[in-house]
mmCIF file of C-alpha atoms in Angstrom:
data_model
loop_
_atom_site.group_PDB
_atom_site.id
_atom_site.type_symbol
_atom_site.label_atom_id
_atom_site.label_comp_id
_atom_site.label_asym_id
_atom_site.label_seq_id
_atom_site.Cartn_x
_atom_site.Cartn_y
_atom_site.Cartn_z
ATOM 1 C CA UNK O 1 122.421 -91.782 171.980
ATOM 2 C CA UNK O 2 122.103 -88.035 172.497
ATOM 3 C CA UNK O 3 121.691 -86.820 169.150
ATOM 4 C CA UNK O 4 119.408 -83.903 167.697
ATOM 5 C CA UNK O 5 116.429 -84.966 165.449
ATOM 6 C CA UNK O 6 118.746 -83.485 162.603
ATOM 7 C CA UNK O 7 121.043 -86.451 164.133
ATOM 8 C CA UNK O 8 123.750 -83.786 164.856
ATOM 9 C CA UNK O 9 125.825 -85.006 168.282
ATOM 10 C CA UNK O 10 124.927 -83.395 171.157
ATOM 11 C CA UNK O 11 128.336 -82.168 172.748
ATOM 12 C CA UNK O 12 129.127 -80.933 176.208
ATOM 13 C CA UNK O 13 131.406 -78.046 176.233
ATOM 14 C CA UNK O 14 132.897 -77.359 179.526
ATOM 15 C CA UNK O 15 134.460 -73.249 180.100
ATOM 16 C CA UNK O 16 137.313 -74.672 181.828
ATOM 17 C CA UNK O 17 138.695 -71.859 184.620
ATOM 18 C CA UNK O 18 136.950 -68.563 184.070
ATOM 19 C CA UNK O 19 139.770 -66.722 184.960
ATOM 20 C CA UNK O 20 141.703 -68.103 181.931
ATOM 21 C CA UNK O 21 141.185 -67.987 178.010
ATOM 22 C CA UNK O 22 138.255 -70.789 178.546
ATOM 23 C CA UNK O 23 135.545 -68.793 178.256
ATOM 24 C CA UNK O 24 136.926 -66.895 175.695
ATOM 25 C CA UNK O 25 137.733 -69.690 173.381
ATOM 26 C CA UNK O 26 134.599 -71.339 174.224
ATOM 27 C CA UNK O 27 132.061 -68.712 173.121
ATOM 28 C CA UNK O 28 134.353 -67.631 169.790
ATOM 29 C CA UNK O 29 134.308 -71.461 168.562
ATOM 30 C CA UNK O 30 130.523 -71.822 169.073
ATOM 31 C CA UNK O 31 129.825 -68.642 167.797
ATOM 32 C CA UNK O 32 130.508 -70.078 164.638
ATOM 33 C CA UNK O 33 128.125 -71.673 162.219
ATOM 34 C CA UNK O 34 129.767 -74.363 160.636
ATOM 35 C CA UNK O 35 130.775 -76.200 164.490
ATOM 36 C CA UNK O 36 126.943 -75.679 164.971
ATOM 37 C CA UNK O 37 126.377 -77.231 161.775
ATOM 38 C CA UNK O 38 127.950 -80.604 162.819
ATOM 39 C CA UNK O 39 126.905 -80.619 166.374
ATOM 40 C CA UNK O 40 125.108 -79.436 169.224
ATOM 41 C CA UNK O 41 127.413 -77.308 171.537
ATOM 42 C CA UNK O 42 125.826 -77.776 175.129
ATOM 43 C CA UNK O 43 128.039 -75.495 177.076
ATOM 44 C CA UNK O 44 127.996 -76.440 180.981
ATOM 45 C CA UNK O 45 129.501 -73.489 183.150
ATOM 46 C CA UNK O 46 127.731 -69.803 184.386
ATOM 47 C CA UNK O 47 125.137 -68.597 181.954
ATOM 48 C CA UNK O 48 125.438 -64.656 183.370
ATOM 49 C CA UNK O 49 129.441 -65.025 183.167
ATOM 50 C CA UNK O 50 129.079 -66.441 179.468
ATOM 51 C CA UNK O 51 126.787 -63.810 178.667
ATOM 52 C CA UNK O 52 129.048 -60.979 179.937
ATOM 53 C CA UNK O 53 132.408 -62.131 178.184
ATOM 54 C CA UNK O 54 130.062 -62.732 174.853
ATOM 55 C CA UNK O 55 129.504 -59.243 175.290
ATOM 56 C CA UNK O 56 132.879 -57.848 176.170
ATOM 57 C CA UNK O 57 133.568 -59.969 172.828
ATOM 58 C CA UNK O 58 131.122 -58.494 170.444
ATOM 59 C CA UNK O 59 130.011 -61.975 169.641
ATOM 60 C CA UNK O 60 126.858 -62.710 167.838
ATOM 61 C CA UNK O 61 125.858 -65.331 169.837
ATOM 62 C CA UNK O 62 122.742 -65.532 172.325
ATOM 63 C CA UNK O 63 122.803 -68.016 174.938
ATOM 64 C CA UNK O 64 120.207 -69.165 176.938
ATOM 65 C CA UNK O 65 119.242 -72.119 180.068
ATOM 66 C CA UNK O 66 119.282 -75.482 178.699
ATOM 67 C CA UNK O 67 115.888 -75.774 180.190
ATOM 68 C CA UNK O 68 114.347 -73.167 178.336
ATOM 69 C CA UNK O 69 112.442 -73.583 175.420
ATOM 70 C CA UNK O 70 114.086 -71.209 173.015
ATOM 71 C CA UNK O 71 116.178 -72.424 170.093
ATOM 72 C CA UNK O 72 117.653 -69.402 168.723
ATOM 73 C CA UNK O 73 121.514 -69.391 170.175
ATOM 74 C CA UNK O 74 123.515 -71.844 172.263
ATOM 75 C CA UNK O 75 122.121 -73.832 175.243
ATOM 76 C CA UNK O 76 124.032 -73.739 178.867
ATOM 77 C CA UNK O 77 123.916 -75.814 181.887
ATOM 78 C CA UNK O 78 124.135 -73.148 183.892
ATOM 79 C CA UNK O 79 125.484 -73.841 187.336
ATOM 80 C CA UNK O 80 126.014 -70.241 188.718
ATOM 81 C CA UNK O 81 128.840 -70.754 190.629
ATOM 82 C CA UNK O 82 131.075 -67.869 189.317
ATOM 83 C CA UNK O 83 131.144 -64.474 190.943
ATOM 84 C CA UNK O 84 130.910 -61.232 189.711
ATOM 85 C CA UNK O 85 134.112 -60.129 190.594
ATOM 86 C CA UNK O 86 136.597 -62.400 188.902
ATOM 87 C CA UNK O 87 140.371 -61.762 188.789
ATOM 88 C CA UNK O 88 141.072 -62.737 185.438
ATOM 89 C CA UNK O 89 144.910 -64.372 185.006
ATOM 90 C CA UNK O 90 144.851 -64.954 188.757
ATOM 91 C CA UNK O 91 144.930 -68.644 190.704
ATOM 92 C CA UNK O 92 141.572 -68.743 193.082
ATOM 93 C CA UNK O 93 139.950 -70.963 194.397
ATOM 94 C CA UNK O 94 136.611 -69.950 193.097
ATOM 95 C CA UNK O 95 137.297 -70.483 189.609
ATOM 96 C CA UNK O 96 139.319 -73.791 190.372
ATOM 97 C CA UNK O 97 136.190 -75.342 192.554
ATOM 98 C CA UNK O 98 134.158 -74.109 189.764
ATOM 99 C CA UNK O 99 135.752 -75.554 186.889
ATOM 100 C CA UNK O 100 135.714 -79.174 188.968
ATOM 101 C CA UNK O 101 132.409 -78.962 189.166
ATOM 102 C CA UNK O 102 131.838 -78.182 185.526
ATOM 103 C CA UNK O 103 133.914 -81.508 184.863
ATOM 104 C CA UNK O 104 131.397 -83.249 187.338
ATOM 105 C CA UNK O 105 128.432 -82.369 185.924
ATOM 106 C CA UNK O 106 129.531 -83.135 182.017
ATOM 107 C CA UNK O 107 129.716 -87.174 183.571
ATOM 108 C CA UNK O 108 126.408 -86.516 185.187
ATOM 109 C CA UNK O 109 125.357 -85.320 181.637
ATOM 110 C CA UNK O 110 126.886 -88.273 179.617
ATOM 111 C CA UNK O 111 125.676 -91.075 181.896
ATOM 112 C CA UNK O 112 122.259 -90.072 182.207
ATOM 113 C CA UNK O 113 122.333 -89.822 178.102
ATOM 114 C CA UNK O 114 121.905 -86.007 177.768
ATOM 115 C CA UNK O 115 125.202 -85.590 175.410
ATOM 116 C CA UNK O 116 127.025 -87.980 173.155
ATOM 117 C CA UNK O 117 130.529 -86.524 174.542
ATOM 118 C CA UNK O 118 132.542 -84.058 176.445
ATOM 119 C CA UNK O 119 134.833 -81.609 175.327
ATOM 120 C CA UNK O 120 136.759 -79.411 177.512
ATOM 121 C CA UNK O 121 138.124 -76.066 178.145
ATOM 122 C CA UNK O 122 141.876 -75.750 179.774
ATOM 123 C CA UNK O 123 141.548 -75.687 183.869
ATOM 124 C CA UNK O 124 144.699 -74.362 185.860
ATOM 125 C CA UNK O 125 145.984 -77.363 188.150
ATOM 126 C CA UNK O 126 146.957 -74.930 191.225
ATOM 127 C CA UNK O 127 143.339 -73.681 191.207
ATOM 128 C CA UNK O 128 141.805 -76.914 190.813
ATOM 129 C CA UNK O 129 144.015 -77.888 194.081
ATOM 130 C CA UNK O 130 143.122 -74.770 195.569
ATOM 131 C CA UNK O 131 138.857 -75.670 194.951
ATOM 132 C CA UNK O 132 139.348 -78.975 196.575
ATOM 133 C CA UNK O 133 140.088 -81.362 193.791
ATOM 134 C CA UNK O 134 143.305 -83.302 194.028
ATOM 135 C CA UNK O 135 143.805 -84.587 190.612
ATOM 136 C CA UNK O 136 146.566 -83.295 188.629
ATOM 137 C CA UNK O 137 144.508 -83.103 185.367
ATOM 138 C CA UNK O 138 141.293 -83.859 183.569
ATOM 139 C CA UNK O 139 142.791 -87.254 182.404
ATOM 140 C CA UNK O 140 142.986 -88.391 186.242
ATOM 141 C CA UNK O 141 139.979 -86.630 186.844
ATOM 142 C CA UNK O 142 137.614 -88.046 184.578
ATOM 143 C CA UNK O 143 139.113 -91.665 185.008
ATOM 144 C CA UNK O 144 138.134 -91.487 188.584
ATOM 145 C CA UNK O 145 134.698 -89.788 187.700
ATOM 146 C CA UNK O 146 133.744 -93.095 185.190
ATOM 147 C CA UNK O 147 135.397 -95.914 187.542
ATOM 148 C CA UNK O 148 138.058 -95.988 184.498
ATOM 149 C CA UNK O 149 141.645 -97.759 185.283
ATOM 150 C CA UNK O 150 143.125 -97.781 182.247
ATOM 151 C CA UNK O 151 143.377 -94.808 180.333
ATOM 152 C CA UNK O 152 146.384 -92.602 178.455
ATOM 153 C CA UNK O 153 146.776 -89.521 177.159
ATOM 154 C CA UNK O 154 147.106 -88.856 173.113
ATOM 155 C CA UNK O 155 147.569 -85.895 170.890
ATOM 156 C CA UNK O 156 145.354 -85.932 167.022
ATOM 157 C CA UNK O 157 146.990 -83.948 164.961
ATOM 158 C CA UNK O 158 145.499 -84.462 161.483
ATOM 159 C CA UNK O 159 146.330 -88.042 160.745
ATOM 160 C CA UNK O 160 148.801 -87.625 163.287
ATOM 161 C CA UNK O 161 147.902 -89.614 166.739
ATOM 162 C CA UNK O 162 150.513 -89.673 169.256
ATOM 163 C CA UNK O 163 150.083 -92.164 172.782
ATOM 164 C CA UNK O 164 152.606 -92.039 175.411
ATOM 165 C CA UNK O 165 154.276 -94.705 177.099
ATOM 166 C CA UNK O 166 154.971 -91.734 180.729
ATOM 167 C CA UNK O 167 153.748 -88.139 180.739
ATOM 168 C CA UNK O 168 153.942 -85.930 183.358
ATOM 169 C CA UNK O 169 157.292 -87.223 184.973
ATOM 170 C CA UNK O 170 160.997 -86.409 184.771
ATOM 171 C CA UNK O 171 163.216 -87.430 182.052
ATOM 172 C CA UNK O 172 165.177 -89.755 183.579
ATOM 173 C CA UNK O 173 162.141 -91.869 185.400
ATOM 174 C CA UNK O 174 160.741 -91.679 181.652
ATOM 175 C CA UNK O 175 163.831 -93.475 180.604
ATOM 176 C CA UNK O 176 163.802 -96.459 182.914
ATOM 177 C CA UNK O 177 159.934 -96.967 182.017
ATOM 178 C CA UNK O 178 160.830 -97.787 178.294
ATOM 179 C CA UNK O 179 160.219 -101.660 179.210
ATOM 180 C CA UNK O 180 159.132 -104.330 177.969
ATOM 181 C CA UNK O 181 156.190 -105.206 179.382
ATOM 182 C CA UNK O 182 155.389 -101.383 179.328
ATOM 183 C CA UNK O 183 155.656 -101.048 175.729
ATOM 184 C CA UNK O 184 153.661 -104.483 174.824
ATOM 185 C CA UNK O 185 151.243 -102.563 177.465
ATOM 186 C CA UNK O 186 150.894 -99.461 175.781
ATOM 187 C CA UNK O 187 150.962 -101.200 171.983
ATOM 188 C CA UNK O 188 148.016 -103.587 173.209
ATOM 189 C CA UNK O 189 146.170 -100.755 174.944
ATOM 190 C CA UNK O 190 146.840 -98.286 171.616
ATOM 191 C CA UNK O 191 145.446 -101.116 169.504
ATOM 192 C CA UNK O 192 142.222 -101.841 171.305
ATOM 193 C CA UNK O 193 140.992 -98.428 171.813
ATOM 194 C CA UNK O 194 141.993 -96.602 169.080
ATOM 195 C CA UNK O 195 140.593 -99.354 166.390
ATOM 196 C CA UNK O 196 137.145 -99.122 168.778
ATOM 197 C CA UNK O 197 137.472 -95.113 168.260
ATOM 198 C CA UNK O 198 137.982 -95.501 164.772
ATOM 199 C CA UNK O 199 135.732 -98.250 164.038
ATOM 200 C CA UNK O 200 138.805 -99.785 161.768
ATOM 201 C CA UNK O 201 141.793 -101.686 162.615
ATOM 202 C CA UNK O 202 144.924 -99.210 162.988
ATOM 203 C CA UNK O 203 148.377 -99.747 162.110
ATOM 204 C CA UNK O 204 151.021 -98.357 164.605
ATOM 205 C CA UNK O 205 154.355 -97.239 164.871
ATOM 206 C CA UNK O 206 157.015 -96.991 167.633
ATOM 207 C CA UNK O 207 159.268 -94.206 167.982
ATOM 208 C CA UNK O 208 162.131 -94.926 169.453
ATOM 209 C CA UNK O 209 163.939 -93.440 172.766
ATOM 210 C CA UNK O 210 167.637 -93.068 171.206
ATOM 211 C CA UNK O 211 168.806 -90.702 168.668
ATOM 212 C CA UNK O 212 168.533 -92.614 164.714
ATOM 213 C CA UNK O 213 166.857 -95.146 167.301
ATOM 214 C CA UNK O 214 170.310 -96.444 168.325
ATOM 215 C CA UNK O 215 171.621 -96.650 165.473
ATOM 216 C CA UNK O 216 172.281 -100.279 165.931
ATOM 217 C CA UNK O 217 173.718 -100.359 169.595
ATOM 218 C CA UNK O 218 175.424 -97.294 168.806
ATOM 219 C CA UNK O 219 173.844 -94.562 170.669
ATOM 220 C CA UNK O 220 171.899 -96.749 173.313
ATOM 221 C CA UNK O 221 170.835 -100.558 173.929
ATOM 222 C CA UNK O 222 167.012 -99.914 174.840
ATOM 223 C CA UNK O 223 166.032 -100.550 171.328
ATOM 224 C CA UNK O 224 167.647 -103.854 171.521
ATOM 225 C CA UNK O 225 166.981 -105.082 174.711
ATOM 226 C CA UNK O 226 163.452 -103.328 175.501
ATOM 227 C CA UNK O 227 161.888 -102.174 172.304
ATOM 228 C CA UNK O 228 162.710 -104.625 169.141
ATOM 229 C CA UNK O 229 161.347 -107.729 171.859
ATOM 230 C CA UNK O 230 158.389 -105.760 172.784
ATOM 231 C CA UNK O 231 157.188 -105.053 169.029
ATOM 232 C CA UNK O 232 157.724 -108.506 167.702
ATOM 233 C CA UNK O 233 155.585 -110.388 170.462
ATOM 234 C CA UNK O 234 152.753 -108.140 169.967
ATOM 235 C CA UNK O 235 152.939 -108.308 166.143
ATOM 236 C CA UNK O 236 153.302 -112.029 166.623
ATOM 237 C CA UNK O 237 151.436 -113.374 169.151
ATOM 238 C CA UNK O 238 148.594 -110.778 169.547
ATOM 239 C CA UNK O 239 148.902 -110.179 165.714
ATOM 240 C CA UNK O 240 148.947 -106.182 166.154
ATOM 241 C CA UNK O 241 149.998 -104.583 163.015
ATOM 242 C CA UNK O 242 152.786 -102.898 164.601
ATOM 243 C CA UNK O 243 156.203 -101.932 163.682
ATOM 244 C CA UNK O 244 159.680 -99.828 164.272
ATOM 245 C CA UNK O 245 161.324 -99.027 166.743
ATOM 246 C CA UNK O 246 161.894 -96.005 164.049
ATOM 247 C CA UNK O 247 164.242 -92.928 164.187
ATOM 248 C CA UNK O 248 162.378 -90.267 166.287
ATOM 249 C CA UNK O 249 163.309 -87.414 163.650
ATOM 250 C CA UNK O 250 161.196 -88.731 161.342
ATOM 251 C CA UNK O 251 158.799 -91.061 162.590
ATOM 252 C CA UNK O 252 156.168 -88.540 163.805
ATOM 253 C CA UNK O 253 156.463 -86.834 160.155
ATOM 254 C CA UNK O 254 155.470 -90.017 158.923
ATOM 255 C CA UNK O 255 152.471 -90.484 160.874
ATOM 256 C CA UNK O 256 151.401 -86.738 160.212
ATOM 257 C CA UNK O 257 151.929 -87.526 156.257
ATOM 258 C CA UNK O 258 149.197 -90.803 157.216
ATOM 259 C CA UNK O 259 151.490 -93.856 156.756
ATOM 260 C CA UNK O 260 150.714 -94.831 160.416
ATOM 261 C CA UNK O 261 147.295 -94.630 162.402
ATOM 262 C CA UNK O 262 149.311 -94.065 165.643
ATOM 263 C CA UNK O 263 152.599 -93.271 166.696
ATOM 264 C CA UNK O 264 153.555 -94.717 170.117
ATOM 265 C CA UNK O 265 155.971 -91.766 172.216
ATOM 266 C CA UNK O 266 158.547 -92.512 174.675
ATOM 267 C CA UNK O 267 157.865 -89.745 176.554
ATOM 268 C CA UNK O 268 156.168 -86.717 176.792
ATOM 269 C CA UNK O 269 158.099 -84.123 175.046
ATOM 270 C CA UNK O 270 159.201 -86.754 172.491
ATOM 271 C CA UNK O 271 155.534 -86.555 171.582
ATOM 272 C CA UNK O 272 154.595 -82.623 172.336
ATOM 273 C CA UNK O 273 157.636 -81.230 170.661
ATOM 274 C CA UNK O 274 156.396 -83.282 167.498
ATOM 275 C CA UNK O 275 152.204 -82.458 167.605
ATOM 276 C CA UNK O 276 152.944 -78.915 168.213
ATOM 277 C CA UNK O 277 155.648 -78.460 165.875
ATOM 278 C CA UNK O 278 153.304 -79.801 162.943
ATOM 279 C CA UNK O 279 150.071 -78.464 164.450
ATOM 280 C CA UNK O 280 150.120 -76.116 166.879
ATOM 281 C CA UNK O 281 146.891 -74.422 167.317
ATOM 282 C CA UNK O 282 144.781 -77.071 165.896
ATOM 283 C CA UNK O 283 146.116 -80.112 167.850
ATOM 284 C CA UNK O 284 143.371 -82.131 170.290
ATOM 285 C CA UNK O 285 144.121 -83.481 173.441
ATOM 286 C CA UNK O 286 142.001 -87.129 173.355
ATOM 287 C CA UNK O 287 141.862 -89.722 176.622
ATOM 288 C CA UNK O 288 141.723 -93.044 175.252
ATOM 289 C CA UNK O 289 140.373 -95.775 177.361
ATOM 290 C CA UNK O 290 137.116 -93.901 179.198
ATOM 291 C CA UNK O 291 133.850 -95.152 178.302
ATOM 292 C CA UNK O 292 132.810 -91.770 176.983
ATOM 293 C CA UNK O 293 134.628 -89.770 174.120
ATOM 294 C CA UNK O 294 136.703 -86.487 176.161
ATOM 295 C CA UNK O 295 138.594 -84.034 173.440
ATOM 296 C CA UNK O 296 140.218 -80.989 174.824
ATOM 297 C CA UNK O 297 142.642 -78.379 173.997
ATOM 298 C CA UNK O 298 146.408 -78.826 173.312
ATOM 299 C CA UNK O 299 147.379 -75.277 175.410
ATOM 300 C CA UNK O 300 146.848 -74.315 179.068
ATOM 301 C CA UNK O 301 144.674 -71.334 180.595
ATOM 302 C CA UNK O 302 146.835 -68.564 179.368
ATOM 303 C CA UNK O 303 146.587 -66.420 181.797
ATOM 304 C CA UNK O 304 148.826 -63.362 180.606
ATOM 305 C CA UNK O 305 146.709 -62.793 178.097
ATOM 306 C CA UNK O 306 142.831 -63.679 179.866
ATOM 307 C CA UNK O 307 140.325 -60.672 179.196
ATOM 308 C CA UNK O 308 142.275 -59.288 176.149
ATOM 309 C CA UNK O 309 139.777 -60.543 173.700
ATOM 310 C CA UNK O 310 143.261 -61.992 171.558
ATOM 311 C CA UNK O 311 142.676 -66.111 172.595
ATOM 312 C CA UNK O 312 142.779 -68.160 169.316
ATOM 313 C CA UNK O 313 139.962 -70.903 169.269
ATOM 314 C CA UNK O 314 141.381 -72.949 167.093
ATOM 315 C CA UNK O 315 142.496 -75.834 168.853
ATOM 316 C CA UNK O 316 139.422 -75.519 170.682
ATOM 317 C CA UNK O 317 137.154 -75.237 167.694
ATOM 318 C CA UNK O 318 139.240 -78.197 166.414
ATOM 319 C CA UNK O 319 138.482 -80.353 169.679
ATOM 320 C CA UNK O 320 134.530 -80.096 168.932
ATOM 321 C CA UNK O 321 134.898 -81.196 165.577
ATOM 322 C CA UNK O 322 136.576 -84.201 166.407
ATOM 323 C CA UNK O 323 134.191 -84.848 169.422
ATOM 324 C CA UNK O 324 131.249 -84.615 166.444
ATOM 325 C CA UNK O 325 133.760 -86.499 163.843
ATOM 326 C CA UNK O 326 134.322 -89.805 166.503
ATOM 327 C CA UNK O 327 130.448 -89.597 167.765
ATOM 328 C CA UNK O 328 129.373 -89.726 164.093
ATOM 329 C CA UNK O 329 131.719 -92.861 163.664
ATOM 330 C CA UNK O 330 129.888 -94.846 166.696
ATOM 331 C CA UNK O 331 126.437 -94.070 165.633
ATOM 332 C CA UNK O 332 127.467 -95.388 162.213
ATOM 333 C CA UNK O 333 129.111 -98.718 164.549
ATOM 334 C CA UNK O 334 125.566 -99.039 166.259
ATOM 335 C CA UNK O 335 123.131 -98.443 162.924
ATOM 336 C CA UNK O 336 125.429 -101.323 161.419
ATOM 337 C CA UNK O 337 125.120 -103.191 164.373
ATOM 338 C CA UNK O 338 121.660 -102.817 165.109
ATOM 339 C CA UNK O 339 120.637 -101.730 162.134
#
């Protein structure tokens, strides 16, 4: 473990791609007190390019080399790698190399026990391709950095935790993965992990694909066929506390109210609608399955409005606090453990 001797987390904070709202967002959540009264923000990007947008900002903030001795501000990792001359709201491949290697080195960070977890800034996909990394996200990015295999991505909202059975994909190919050795899949999977995240045994519903669910063969027969088999052999046999399939409309209100641990999606936009309709701006992105805890941001780079000073941090600022929140939940699992 990482931790401070005030036993405050020590949490790497990736910019993202300078020539988005990364920075921005970055520097405004750490600039406040109370996120550097739970943790330790350890931001790993370019120290000169932080200091100038803190600047351009009017942020009371100082930051200084991780290396250095000083412990009046924020630490960075500073890597150096952005120039001077940054197009802000523009694809490059500067800022896209950069912000892979940012992701790099917060793995190098976590395995050689530096920080307790990563949380990361929005990176633009094109740019990313355009640096040299072919992953189409920091999910795929960071499973490949820890050797992971199996790994999803989920949405906290509050008591509101969303996994998804597909993501990025179309519609229709979403539709003919609602099977049911995908769903027993992604029930199992929800299970393990998120009971080992939350140091508790969770209780999960189902939404299902149909409108009212089907409505009883009405309005669709994957309920019956796919879904209703699915849920009762993995509340059976693997003795999951699992249920539904439920009526989409309402299920995710449920879950957000706390009547479910996790809500299982069908598909993406089943699940996204839902998290950002309830929380937009303070939603977390959260990989389940890698060995380290990753939060992250529920928006993109937002380019059209990079440089403008107007980014709010709040989803970001919401991401740290649940890195801190889920790190102080292990340490508690280990000091009960090895107490």
């Amino acid at each position: 473990m990482a931790r401070t001797s005030d036993h405050r987390p020590i949490i790497g904070i990736t910019i993202g791609d300078a020539a988005g709202i990364g920075p921005e967002i970055v520097l405004k959540s750490v600039s406040d007190a109370a996120i550097r009264d739970i943790c330790d923000p350890l931001l790993i990007g370019d120290l000169e390019f932080l200091r100038k947008t803190a600047r351009e900002l009017d942020l009371p903030i100082s930051l200084f080399r991780h290396e250095s001795n000083s412990t009046d501000g924020v630490r960075v990792v500073d890597l150096a790698n952005i120039s001077r001359s940054v197009s802000l709201g523009e694809e490059s491949n500067e800022c896209g190399r950069a912000a892979g290697q940012y992701i790099e080195k917060a793995v190098e960070l976590w395995k050689e026990g530096t920080i307790d977890a990563v949380c990361t800034a929005p990176i633009n996909k094109r740019s990313l391709a355009l640096g040299g990394y072919e992953y189409p996200g920091h999910t795929e990015f960071l499973a490949s950095l820890t050797g992971t295999t199996e790994f999803r991505m989920s949405f906290f909202a509050g008591d509101l935790r969303v996994v998804l059975i597909s993501t990025h994909i179309s519609l229709r190919e979403a539709i003919d993965r609602v099977k049911h050795e995908s769903i027993v899949e992604v029930i199992d999977f929800t299970s393990r992990t998120l009971s080992e995240l939350l140091g508790r045994k969770v209780r999960i519903a189902v939404a299902g694909l149909n409108p009212h669910a089907s409505e009883g063969g009405m309005f669709g027969s994957e309920e019956a066929s796919e879904m209703v088999p699915a849920i009762t052999h993995c509340r059976t046999v693997k003795q999951i506390n699992v249920e539904g399939p439920f009526s989409p409309d309402i299920i995710f209100l449920r879950g957000y109210r706390g009547e479910f641990d996790a809500v299982i999606a069908c598909y993406h936009d089943q699940a996204t609608i839902a998290v950002k309709s309830l929380s937009f701006g303070s939603a977390v992105n959260v990989t389940l399955g890698l060995p380290l805890i990753r939060t992250s941001v529920d928006h993109g780079t937002a380019f059209d409005i990079a440089g403008k000073g107007i980014a709010d941090p709040s989803s970001m600022s919401s991401a740290i606090r649940l890195a801190a929140e889920l790190c102080q939940i292990q340490f508690e699992r280990v000091k009960f453990v090895n107490p």
